[in-house]
Short mmCIF file of C-alpha atoms in Angstrom, two decimals:
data_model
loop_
_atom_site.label_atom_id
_atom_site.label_comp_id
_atom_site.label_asym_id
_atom_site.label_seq_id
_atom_site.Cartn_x
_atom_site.Cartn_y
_atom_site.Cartn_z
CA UNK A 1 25.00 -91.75 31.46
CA UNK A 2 23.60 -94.87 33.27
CA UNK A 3 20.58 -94.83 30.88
CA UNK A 4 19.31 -93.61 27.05
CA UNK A 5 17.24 -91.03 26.16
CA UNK A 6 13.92 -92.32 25.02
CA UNK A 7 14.45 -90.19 21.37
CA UNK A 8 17.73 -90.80 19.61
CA UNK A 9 20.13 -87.46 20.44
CA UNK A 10 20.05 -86.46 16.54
CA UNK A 11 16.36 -86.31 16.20
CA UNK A 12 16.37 -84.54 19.72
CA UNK A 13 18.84 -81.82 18.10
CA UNK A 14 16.91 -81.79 15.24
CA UNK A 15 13.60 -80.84 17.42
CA UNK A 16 15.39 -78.05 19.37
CA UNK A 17 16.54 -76.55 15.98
CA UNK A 18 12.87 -76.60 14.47
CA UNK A 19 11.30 -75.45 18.19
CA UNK A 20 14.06 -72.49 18.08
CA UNK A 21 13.31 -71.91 14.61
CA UNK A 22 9.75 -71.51 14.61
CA UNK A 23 9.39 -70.17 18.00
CA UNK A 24 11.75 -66.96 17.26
CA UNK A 25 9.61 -66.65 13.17
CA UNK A 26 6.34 -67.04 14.36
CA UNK A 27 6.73 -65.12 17.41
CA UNK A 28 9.03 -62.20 16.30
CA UNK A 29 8.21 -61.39 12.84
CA UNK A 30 4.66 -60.57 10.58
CA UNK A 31 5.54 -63.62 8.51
CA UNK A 32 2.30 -61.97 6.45
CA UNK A 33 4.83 -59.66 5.01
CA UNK A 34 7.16 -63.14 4.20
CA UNK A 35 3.90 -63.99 1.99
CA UNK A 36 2.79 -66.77 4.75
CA UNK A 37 -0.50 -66.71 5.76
CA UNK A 38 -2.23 -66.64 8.78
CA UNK A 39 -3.28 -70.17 9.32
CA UNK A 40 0.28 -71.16 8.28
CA UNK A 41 1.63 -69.15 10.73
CA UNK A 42 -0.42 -70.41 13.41
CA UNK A 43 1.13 -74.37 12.13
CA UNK A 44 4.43 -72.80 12.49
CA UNK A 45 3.01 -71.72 16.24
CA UNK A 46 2.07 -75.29 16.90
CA UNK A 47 4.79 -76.98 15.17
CA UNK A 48 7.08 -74.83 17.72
CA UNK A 49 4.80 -76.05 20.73
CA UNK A 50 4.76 -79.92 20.06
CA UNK A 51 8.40 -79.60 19.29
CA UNK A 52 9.39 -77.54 22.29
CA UNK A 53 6.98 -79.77 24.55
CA UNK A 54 8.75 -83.31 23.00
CA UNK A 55 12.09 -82.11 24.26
CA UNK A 56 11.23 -80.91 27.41
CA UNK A 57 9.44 -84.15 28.45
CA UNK A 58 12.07 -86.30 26.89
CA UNK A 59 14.65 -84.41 29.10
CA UNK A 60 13.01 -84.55 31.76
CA UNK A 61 12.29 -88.04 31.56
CA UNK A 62 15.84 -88.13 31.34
CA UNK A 63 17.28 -86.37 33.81
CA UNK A 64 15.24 -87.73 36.37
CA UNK A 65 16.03 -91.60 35.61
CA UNK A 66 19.84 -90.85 35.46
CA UNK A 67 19.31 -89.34 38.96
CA UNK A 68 20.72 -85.98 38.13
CA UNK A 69 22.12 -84.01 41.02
CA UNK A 70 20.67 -80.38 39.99
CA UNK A 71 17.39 -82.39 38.26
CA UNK A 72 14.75 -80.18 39.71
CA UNK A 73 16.43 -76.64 38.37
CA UNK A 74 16.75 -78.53 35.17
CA UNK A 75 13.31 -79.41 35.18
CA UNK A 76 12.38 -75.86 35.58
CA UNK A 77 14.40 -74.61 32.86
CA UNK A 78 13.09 -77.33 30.52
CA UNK A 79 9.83 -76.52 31.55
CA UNK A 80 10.45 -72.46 30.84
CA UNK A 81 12.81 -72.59 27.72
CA UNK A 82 12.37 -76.23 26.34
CA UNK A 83 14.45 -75.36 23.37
CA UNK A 84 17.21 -73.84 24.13
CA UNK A 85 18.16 -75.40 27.47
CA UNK A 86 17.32 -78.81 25.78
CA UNK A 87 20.63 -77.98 23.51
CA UNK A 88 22.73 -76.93 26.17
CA UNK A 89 21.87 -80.18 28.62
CA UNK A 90 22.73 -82.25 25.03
CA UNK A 91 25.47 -80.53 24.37
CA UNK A 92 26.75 -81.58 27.88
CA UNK A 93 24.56 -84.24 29.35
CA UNK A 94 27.80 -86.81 29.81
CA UNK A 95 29.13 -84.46 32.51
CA UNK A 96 25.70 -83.82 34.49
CA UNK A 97 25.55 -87.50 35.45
CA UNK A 98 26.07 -88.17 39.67
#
């Protein structure tokens, strides 16, 4: 890629794992019966928000300053499933350069 990423790639992955994480806990499961309590769950919520929303504009940051070909249906995905199509563009992000 012509340019960084404004977050090193190993925090980045680290942020997708935590958004994933605590999206699919707090979301999916009474984390009351886990012995959590409500306002922790509700951290967990946020924690899964900020993370989700620091990858998504890092990304897109990214993909727009490395003048991706497809960077508009990669914004959209960012913008829809941060986390998880954050790890896939990582994953792969040498071969989506133009």
């Amino acid at each position: 890629m012509k340019n960084d990423l404004l977050i090193s790639p190993s925090i980045l992955y680290w942020l997708v794992l935590f958004g994933i994480i605590f999206t699919v806990f707090s979301v999916s499961f009474d984390l009351s019966s886990f012995g959590i309590s409500l306002q922790m769950g509700k951290i967990l919520s946020y924690v899964a928000v900020l993370c989700n929303f620091i990858v998504a504009f890092v990304l897109i940051i990214d993909v727009f300053k490395n003048q991706n070909p497809s960077r508009f249906l990669w914004t959209l995905g960012f913008l829809l499933f941060a986390a998880f199509v954050g790890y896939f563009y990582l994953r792969n992000r040498q071969s989506y350069s133009a």
